[in-house]
C-alpha cells in the first residue's frame, strides 16, 4: 500500500497551484487513506520549510505552492525517475 508523502502533496499543488484542504485531500491520491494527523503533519512540515503557504484569513484552510516548493517537487520527482532508471532490466519488467 502506498503511503502519503511530501512529494505527492507538492506535485498536487504544482498541478493545481492553490487548493482548499478538502480538495487537497481528494486530489493528493484518492486511493490512499491517510489519517488526518499524518496529512496535517506533512502540511505543517512543508509550511515550515517554505515549500507551501497557508493563506491567511481564508476559511476553509487554503494551501498554495511556493517557488521553493515547485523546485523541491521537481527535484524529488527527478530523484525517483533516476532511481527507476537505475533498476536492472528484469526488475523493470516486473513493474510494467
N, CA, C and O atoms as CSV, one atom per row, in Angstrom:
chain,resi,resn,atom,element,x,y,z
A,1,UNK,N,N,0.842,-1.178,0.000
A,1,UNK,CA,C,0.000,0.000,0.000
A,1,UNK,C,C,0.892,1.248,0.000
A,1,UNK,O,O,1.882,1.317,0.729
A,2,UNK,N,N,0.536,2.199,-0.802
A,2,UNK,CA,C,1.270,3.462,-0.876
A,2,UNK,C,C,0.859,4.352,0.280
A,2,UNK,O,O,-0.314,4.423,0.647
A,3,UNK,N,N,1.844,5.030,0.845
A,3,UNK,CA,C,1.513,5.961,1.919
A,3,UNK,C,C,1.706,7.394,1.431
A,3,UNK,O,O,2.507,7.666,0.537
A,4,UNK,N,N,0.972,8.269,2.026
A,4,UNK,CA,C,1.018,9.682,1.680
A,4,UNK,C,C,2.398,10.245,2.003
A,4,UNK,O,O,2.956,9.959,3.062
A,5,UNK,N,N,2.948,11.046,1.091
A,5,UNK,CA,C,4.264,11.634,1.351
A,5,UNK,C,C,4.323,13.062,0.807
A,5,UNK,O,O,3.404,13.539,0.140
A,6,UNK,N,N,5.434,13.722,1.118
A,6,UNK,CA,C,5.632,15.125,0.736
A,6,UNK,C,C,5.568,15.318,-0.769
A,6,UNK,O,O,4.990,16.294,-1.248
A,7,UNK,N,N,6.161,14.392,-1.523
A,7,UNK,CA,C,6.201,14.514,-2.980
A,7,UNK,C,C,4.797,14.556,-3.566
A,7,UNK,O,O,4.529,15.335,-4.481
A,8,UNK,N,N,3.896,13.719,-3.044
A,8,UNK,CA,C,2.514,13.700,-3.543
A,8,UNK,C,C,1.831,15.042,-3.309
A,8,UNK,O,O,1.125,15.553,-4.179
A,9,UNK,N,N,2.048,15.605,-2.128
A,9,UNK,CA,C,1.431,16.899,-1.815
A,9,UNK,C,C,2.011,17.996,-2.703
A,9,UNK,O,O,1.269,18.801,-3.266
A,10,UNK,N,N,3.337,18.026,-2.826
A,10,UNK,CA,C,3.975,19.051,-3.667
A,10,UNK,C,C,3.520,18.936,-5.119
A,10,UNK,O,O,3.181,19.944,-5.739
A,11,UNK,N,N,3.506,17.721,-5.669
A,11,UNK,CA,C,3.105,17.558,-7.067
A,11,UNK,C,C,1.646,17.928,-7.301
A,11,UNK,O,O,1.299,18.459,-8.356
A,12,UNK,N,N,0.794,17.650,-6.323
A,12,UNK,CA,C,-0.615,18.047,-6.438
A,12,UNK,C,C,-0.742,19.569,-6.459
A,12,UNK,O,O,-1.489,20.124,-7.265
A,13,UNK,N,N,-0.011,20.237,-5.572
A,13,UNK,CA,C,-0.080,21.705,-5.544
A,13,UNK,C,C,0.633,22.332,-6.739
A,13,UNK,O,O,0.249,23.417,-7.176
A,14,UNK,N,N,1.652,21.681,-7.275
A,14,UNK,CA,C,2.283,22.181,-8.504
A,14,UNK,C,C,1.259,22.175,-9.630
A,14,UNK,O,O,1.175,23.124,-10.410
A,15,UNK,N,N,0.489,21.110,-9.711
A,15,UNK,CA,C,-0.513,20.974,-10.772
A,15,UNK,C,C,-1.668,21.964,-10.608
A,15,UNK,O,O,-2.148,22.525,-11.593
A,16,UNK,N,N,-2.114,22.178,-9.369
A,16,UNK,CA,C,-3.317,22.988,-9.137
A,16,UNK,C,C,-3.040,24.365,-8.532
A,16,UNK,O,O,-3.952,25.188,-8.450
A,17,UNK,N,N,-1.825,24.630,-8.116
A,17,UNK,CA,C,-1.361,25.890,-7.528
A,17,UNK,C,C,-1.955,26.197,-6.164
A,17,UNK,O,O,-1.197,26.402,-5.215
A,18,UNK,N,N,-3.267,26.240,-6.021
A,18,UNK,CA,C,-3.917,26.580,-4.760
A,18,UNK,C,C,-5.123,25.669,-4.572
A,18,UNK,O,O,-5.938,25.503,-5.478
A,19,UNK,N,N,-5.225,25.077,-3.374
A,19,UNK,CA,C,-6.354,24.181,-3.083
A,19,UNK,C,C,-6.817,24.363,-1.647
A,19,UNK,O,O,-6.019,24.620,-0.745
A,20,UNK,N,N,-8.127,24.223,-1.455
A,20,UNK,CA,C,-8.638,24.167,-0.092
A,20,UNK,C,C,-8.338,22.774,0.449
A,20,UNK,O,O,-8.106,21.845,-0.325
A,21,UNK,N,N,-8.341,22.624,1.755
A,21,UNK,CA,C,-7.942,21.371,2.387
A,21,UNK,C,C,-8.763,20.181,1.890
A,21,UNK,O,O,-8.200,19.111,1.657
A,22,UNK,N,N,-10.058,20.337,1.725
A,22,UNK,CA,C,-10.905,19.229,1.262
A,22,UNK,C,C,-10.529,18.753,-0.128
A,22,UNK,O,O,-10.478,17.550,-0.383
A,23,UNK,N,N,-10.265,19.691,-1.027
A,23,UNK,CA,C,-9.867,19.323,-2.385
A,23,UNK,C,C,-8.467,18.721,-2.406
A,23,UNK,O,O,-8.189,17.806,-3.182
A,24,UNK,N,N,-7.600,19.233,-1.560
A,24,UNK,CA,C,-6.241,18.696,-1.475
A,24,UNK,C,C,-6.285,17.230,-1.051
A,24,UNK,O,O,-5.585,16.396,-1.623
A,25,UNK,N,N,-7.099,16.919,-0.059
A,25,UNK,CA,C,-7.234,15.541,0.413
A,25,UNK,C,C,-7.714,14.641,-0.719
A,25,UNK,O,O,-7.195,13.538,-0.887
A,26,UNK,N,N,-8.683,15.087,-1.492
A,26,UNK,CA,C,-9.232,14.286,-2.587
A,26,UNK,C,C,-8.243,14.100,-3.729
A,26,UNK,O,O,-8.198,13.037,-4.348
A,27,UNK,N,N,-7.448,15.133,-4.009
A,27,UNK,CA,C,-6.589,15.115,-5.199
A,27,UNK,C,C,-5.196,14.555,-4.971
A,27,UNK,O,O,-4.542,14.135,-5.926
A,28,UNK,N,N,-4.728,14.538,-3.737
A,28,UNK,CA,C,-3.375,14.029,-3.496
A,28,UNK,C,C,-3.279,12.619,-4.044
A,28,UNK,O,O,-2.375,12.323,-4.825
A,29,UNK,N,N,-4.174,11.760,-3.660
A,29,UNK,CA,C,-4.272,10.417,-4.227
A,29,UNK,C,C,-5.524,9.782,-3.663
A,29,UNK,O,O,-5.556,9.380,-2.500
A,30,UNK,N,N,-6.556,9.690,-4.488
A,30,UNK,CA,C,-7.842,9.188,-3.996
A,30,UNK,C,C,-7.771,7.765,-3.443
A,30,UNK,O,O,-8.607,7.389,-2.622
A,31,UNK,N,N,-6.798,6.970,-3.870
A,31,UNK,CA,C,-6.692,5.591,-3.414
A,31,UNK,C,C,-6.014,5.438,-2.068
A,31,UNK,O,O,-5.967,4.339,-1.515
A,32,UNK,N,N,-5.495,6.519,-1.543
A,32,UNK,CA,C,-4.759,6.445,-0.283
A,32,UNK,C,C,-5.644,6.918,0.849
A,32,UNK,O,O,-6.210,8.010,0.801
A,33,UNK,N,N,-5.756,6.094,1.856
A,33,UNK,CA,C,-6.457,6.502,3.062
A,33,UNK,C,C,-5.389,6.869,4.082
A,33,UNK,O,O,-4.590,6.027,4.492
A,34,UNK,N,N,-5.384,8.095,4.473
A,34,UNK,CA,C,-4.379,8.564,5.416
A,34,UNK,C,C,-5.074,9.183,6.610
A,34,UNK,O,O,-6.135,9.794,6.488
A,35,UNK,N,N,-4.462,9.015,7.754
A,35,UNK,CA,C,-5.012,9.652,8.936
A,35,UNK,C,C,-4.859,11.165,8.799
A,35,UNK,O,O,-3.861,11.651,8.267
A,36,UNK,N,N,-5.844,11.895,9.276
A,36,UNK,CA,C,-5.809,13.355,9.186
A,36,UNK,C,C,-4.562,13.936,9.839
A,36,UNK,O,O,-4.001,14.913,9.341
A,37,UNK,N,N,-4.123,13.343,10.952
A,37,UNK,CA,C,-2.966,13.907,11.640
A,37,UNK,C,C,-1.682,13.706,10.829
A,37,UNK,O,O,-0.758,14.513,10.933
A,38,UNK,N,N,-1.613,12.636,10.021
A,38,UNK,CA,C,-0.441,12.431,9.159
A,38,UNK,C,C,-0.398,13.494,8.061
A,38,UNK,O,O,0.657,14.064,7.785
A,39,UNK,N,N,-1.537,13.755,7.440
A,39,UNK,CA,C,-1.609,14.801,6.418
A,39,UNK,C,C,-1.267,16.156,7.038
A,39,UNK,O,O,-0.504,16.926,6.455
A,40,UNK,N,N,-1.812,16.446,8.190
A,40,UNK,CA,C,-1.543,17.731,8.840
A,40,UNK,C,C,-0.068,17.862,9.195
A,40,UNK,O,O,0.507,18.943,9.069
A,41,UNK,N,N,0.546,16.769,9.638
A,41,UNK,CA,C,1.980,16.784,9.945
A,41,UNK,C,C,2.782,17.144,8.695
A,41,UNK,O,O,3.678,17.986,8.753
A,42,UNK,N,N,2.462,16.510,7.566
A,42,UNK,CA,C,3.182,16.797,6.318
A,42,UNK,C,C,2.955,18.239,5.866
A,42,UNK,O,O,3.889,18.903,5.417
A,43,UNK,N,N,1.722,18.722,5.984
A,43,UNK,CA,C,1.429,20.103,5.607
A,43,UNK,C,C,2.201,21.083,6.491
A,43,UNK,O,O,2.776,22.052,5.994
A,44,UNK,N,N,2.213,20.829,7.795
A,44,UNK,CA,C,2.962,21.705,8.718
A,44,UNK,C,C,4.449,21.709,8.387
A,44,UNK,O,O,5.100,22.753,8.420
A,45,UNK,N,N,4.984,20.526,8.065
A,45,UNK,CA,C,6.395,20.408,7.706
A,45,UNK,C,C,6.708,21.203,6.434
A,45,UNK,O,O,7.734,21.879,6.353
A,46,UNK,N,N,5.821,21.114,5.450
A,46,UNK,CA,C,6.022,21.833,4.187
A,46,UNK,C,C,5.883,23.343,4.370
A,46,UNK,O,O,6.569,24.113,3.697
A,47,UNK,N,N,5.007,23.770,5.272
A,47,UNK,CA,C,4.863,25.198,5.562
A,47,UNK,C,C,6.126,25.707,6.251
A,47,UNK,O,O,6.663,26.750,5.879
A,48,UNK,N,N,6.590,24.978,7.242
A,48,UNK,CA,C,7.784,25.397,7.988
A,48,UNK,C,C,9.023,25.456,7.098
A,48,UNK,O,O,9.900,26.295,7.304
A,49,UNK,N,N,9.092,24.566,6.112
A,49,UNK,CA,C,10.254,24.548,5.216
A,49,UNK,C,C,10.142,25.587,4.105
A,49,UNK,O,O,11.095,25.799,3.355
A,50,UNK,N,N,8.974,26.240,3.996
A,50,UNK,CA,C,8.791,27.265,2.965
A,50,UNK,C,C,8.387,26.720,1.602
A,50,UNK,O,O,8.419,27.448,0.610
A,51,UNK,N,N,8.004,25.439,1.543
A,51,UNK,CA,C,7.611,24.847,0.271
A,51,UNK,C,C,6.155,25.149,-0.100
A,51,UNK,O,O,5.803,25.198,-1.278
A,52,UNK,N,N,5.326,25.348,0.912
A,52,UNK,CA,C,3.937,25.756,0.673
A,52,UNK,C,C,3.584,26.851,1.673
A,52,UNK,O,O,4.267,27.038,2.680
A,53,UNK,N,N,2.510,27.567,1.376
A,53,UNK,CA,C,1.971,28.586,2.274
A,53,UNK,C,C,0.515,28.273,2.550
A,53,UNK,O,O,-0.193,27.745,1.693
A,54,UNK,N,N,0.073,28.603,3.757
A,54,UNK,CA,C,-1.347,28.554,4.073
A,54,UNK,C,C,-1.829,29.998,4.008
A,54,UNK,O,O,-1.285,30.868,4.689
A,55,UNK,N,N,-2.835,30.253,3.201
A,55,UNK,CA,C,-3.328,31.613,3.019
A,55,UNK,C,C,-4.066,32.086,4.267
A,55,UNK,O,O,-4.954,31.400,4.774
A,56,UNK,N,N,-3.692,33.252,4.749
A,56,UNK,CA,C,-4.283,33.820,5.963
A,56,UNK,C,C,-5.695,34.327,5.712
A,56,UNK,O,O,-6.001,34.867,4.649
A,57,UNK,N,N,-6.535,34.143,6.701
A,57,UNK,CA,C,-7.865,34.731,6.684
A,57,UNK,C,C,-8.853,34.053,5.757
A,57,UNK,O,O,-9.932,34.591,5.510
A,58,UNK,N,N,-8.515,32.900,5.245
A,58,UNK,CA,C,-9.416,32.206,4.319
A,58,UNK,C,C,-9.909,30.932,4.995
A,58,UNK,O,O,-9.124,30.141,5.519
A,59,UNK,N,N,-11.226,30.752,4.972
A,59,UNK,CA,C,-11.845,29.559,5.537
A,59,UNK,C,C,-12.617,28.887,4.414
A,59,UNK,O,O,-13.387,29.567,3.736
A,60,UNK,N,N,-12.454,27.583,4.178
A,60,UNK,CA,C,-11.597,26.642,4.884
A,60,UNK,C,C,-10.123,26.863,4.554
A,60,UNK,O,O,-9.782,27.631,3.654
A,61,UNK,N,N,-9.254,26.176,5.299
A,61,UNK,CA,C,-7.803,26.311,5.104
A,61,UNK,C,C,-7.462,26.120,3.633
A,61,UNK,O,O,-7.923,25.178,2.989
A,62,UNK,N,N,-6.650,27.027,3.117
A,62,UNK,CA,C,-6.265,27.003,1.708
A,62,UNK,C,C,-4.753,27.038,1.618
A,62,UNK,O,O,-4.095,27.856,2.260
A,63,UNK,N,N,-4.211,26.136,0.809
A,63,UNK,CA,C,-2.764,25.994,0.671
A,63,UNK,C,C,-2.341,26.324,-0.755
A,63,UNK,O,O,-3.065,26.051,-1.712
A,64,UNK,N,N,-1.157,26.917,-0.876
A,64,UNK,CA,C,-0.617,27.251,-2.190
A,64,UNK,C,C,0.864,26.894,-2.231
A,64,UNK,O,O,1.551,26.917,-1.210
A,65,UNK,N,N,1.333,26.571,-3.405
A,65,UNK,CA,C,2.734,26.186,-3.602
A,65,UNK,C,C,3.592,27.443,-3.725
A,65,UNK,O,O,3.134,28.463,-4.241
A,66,UNK,N,N,4.829,27.371,-3.255
A,66,UNK,CA,C,5.779,28.474,-3.416
A,66,UNK,C,C,6.782,28.099,-4.509
A,66,UNK,O,O,6.833,26.948,-4.942
A,67,UNK,N,N,7.567,29.062,-4.944
A,67,UNK,CA,C,8.615,28.763,-5.924
A,67,UNK,C,C,9.579,27.711,-5.392
A,67,UNK,O,O,10.019,26.824,-6.124
A,68,UNK,N,N,9.899,27.826,-4.103
A,68,UNK,CA,C,10.777,26.848,-3.464
A,68,UNK,C,C,10.135,25.449,-3.502
A,68,UNK,O,O,10.827,24.453,-3.716
A,69,UNK,N,N,8.837,25.381,-3.299
A,69,UNK,CA,C,8.113,24.112,-3.339
A,69,UNK,C,C,8.094,23.503,-4.728
A,69,UNK,O,O,8.207,22.287,-4.880
A,70,UNK,N,N,7.951,24.346,-5.743
A,70,UNK,CA,C,7.972,23.858,-7.129
A,70,UNK,C,C,9.326,23.229,-7.432
A,70,UNK,O,O,9.396,22.142,-8.005
A,71,UNK,N,N,10.391,23.905,-7.051
A,71,UNK,CA,C,11.739,23.381,-7.292
A,71,UNK,C,C,11.959,22.067,-6.548
A,71,UNK,O,O,12.527,21.125,-7.102
A,72,UNK,N,N,11.513,22.002,-5.296
A,72,UNK,CA,C,11.685,20.789,-4.499
A,72,UNK,C,C,10.856,19.639,-5.063
A,72,UNK,O,O,11.335,18.506,-5.120
A,73,UNK,N,N,9.630,19.910,-5.479
A,73,UNK,CA,C,8.789,18.871,-6.077
A,73,UNK,C,C,9.404,18.299,-7.339
A,73,UNK,O,O,9.394,17.085,-7.543
A,74,UNK,N,N,9.935,19.160,-8.179
A,74,UNK,CA,C,10.584,18.694,-9.406
A,74,UNK,C,C,11.847,17.898,-9.092
A,74,UNK,O,O,12.138,16.901,-9.752
A,75,UNK,N,N,12.599,18.342,-8.077
A,75,UNK,CA,C,13.824,17.633,-7.696
A,75,UNK,C,C,13.494,16.234,-7.174
A,75,UNK,O,O,14.141,15.257,-7.551
A,76,UNK,N,N,12.492,16.143,-6.311
A,76,UNK,CA,C,12.102,14.844,-5.755
A,76,UNK,C,C,11.578,13.906,-6.839
A,76,UNK,O,O,11.881,12.713,-6.830
A,77,UNK,N,N,10.797,14.439,-7.767
A,77,UNK,CA,C,10.273,13.633,-8.866
A,77,UNK,C,C,11.418,13.118,-9.736
A,77,UNK,O,O,11.416,11.954,-10.136
A,78,UNK,N,N,12.386,13.969,-10.030
A,78,UNK,CA,C,13.542,13.565,-10.826
A,78,UNK,C,C,14.358,12.491,-10.104
A,78,UNK,O,O,14.864,11.560,-10.731
A,79,UNK,N,N,14.478,12.629,-8.798
A,79,UNK,CA,C,15.198,11.644,-7.989
A,79,UNK,C,C,14.556,10.263,-8.123
A,79,UNK,O,O,15.257,9.263,-8.275
A,80,UNK,N,N,13.239,10.209,-8.066
A,80,UNK,CA,C,12.518,8.940,-8.204
A,80,UNK,C,C,12.706,8.379,-9.612
A,80,UNK,O,O,12.934,7.180,-9.774
A,81,UNK,N,N,12.612,9.231,-10.627
A,81,UNK,CA,C,12.795,8.774,-12.004
A,81,UNK,C,C,14.204,8.243,-12.225
A,81,UNK,O,O,14.384,7.226,-12.893
A,82,UNK,N,N,15.195,8.916,-11.674
A,82,UNK,CA,C,16.579,8.460,-11.803
A,82,UNK,C,C,16.762,7.099,-11.138
A,82,UNK,O,O,17.435,6.223,-11.682
A,83,UNK,N,N,16.159,6.924,-9.957
A,83,UNK,CA,C,16.253,5.641,-9.251
A,83,UNK,C,C,15.587,4.534,-10.067
A,83,UNK,O,O,16.101,3.418,-10.135
A,84,UNK,N,N,14.455,4.837,-10.682
A,84,UNK,CA,C,13.770,3.844,-11.512
A,84,UNK,C,C,14.599,3.480,-12.742
A,84,UNK,O,O,14.594,2.329,-13.178
A,85,UNK,N,N,15.304,4.451,-13.295
A,85,UNK,CA,C,16.131,4.182,-14.479
A,85,UNK,C,C,17.343,3.322,-14.148
A,85,UNK,O,O,17.899,2.674,-15.034
A,86,UNK,N,N,17.757,3.309,-12.894
A,86,UNK,CA,C,18.907,2.502,-12.493
A,86,UNK,C,C,18.539,1.068,-12.167
A,86,UNK,O,O,19.425,0.254,-11.908
A,87,UNK,N,N,17.264,0.738,-12.174
A,87,UNK,CA,C,16.827,-0.631,-11.894
A,87,UNK,C,C,17.334,-1.572,-12.979
A,87,UNK,O,O,17.431,-1.184,-14.143
A,88,UNK,N,N,17.654,-2.798,-12.607
A,88,UNK,CA,C,18.007,-3.792,-13.630
A,88,UNK,C,C,16.816,-4.047,-14.549
A,88,UNK,O,O,15.667,-3.917,-14.128
A,89,UNK,N,N,17.081,-4.403,-15.779
A,89,UNK,CA,C,16.010,-4.575,-16.768
A,89,UNK,C,C,14.997,-5.633,-16.332
A,89,UNK,O,O,13.805,-5.474,-16.598
A,90,UNK,N,N,15.435,-6.713,-15.666
A,90,UNK,CA,C,14.494,-7.753,-15.236
A,90,UNK,C,C,13.539,-7.216,-14.175
A,90,UNK,O,O,12.396,-7.665,-14.094
A,91,UNK,N,N,13.991,-6.262,-13.361
A,91,UNK,CA,C,13.139,-5.673,-12.343
A,91,UNK,C,C,12.158,-4.692,-12.955
A,91,UNK,O,O,11.013,-4.602,-12.510
A,92,UNK,N,N,12.590,-3.954,-13.973
A,92,UNK,CA,C,11.696,-3.025,-14.659
A,92,UNK,C,C,10.514,-3.779,-15.271
A,92,UNK,O,O,9.378,-3.310,-15.213
A,93,UNK,N,N,10.787,-4.955,-15.861
A,93,UNK,CA,C,9.723,-5.752,-16.477
A,93,UNK,C,C,8.710,-6.209,-15.445
A,93,UNK,O,O,7.518,-6.300,-15.739
A,94,UNK,N,N,9.171,-6.496,-14.245
A,94,UNK,CA,C,8.272,-6.957,-13.185
A,94,UNK,C,C,7.296,-5.866,-12.771
A,94,UNK,O,O,6.191,-6.175,-12.326
A,95,UNK,N,N,7.678,-4.580,-12.908
A,95,UNK,CA,C,6.806,-3.473,-12.501
A,95,UNK,C,C,5.993,-2.911,-13.651
A,95,UNK,O,O,5.165,-2.027,-13.431
A,96,UNK,N,N,6.193,-3.381,-14.847
A,96,UNK,CA,C,5.437,-2.862,-16.003
A,96,UNK,C,C,4.330,-3.789,-16.411
A,96,UNK,O,O,3.603,-3.501,-17.362
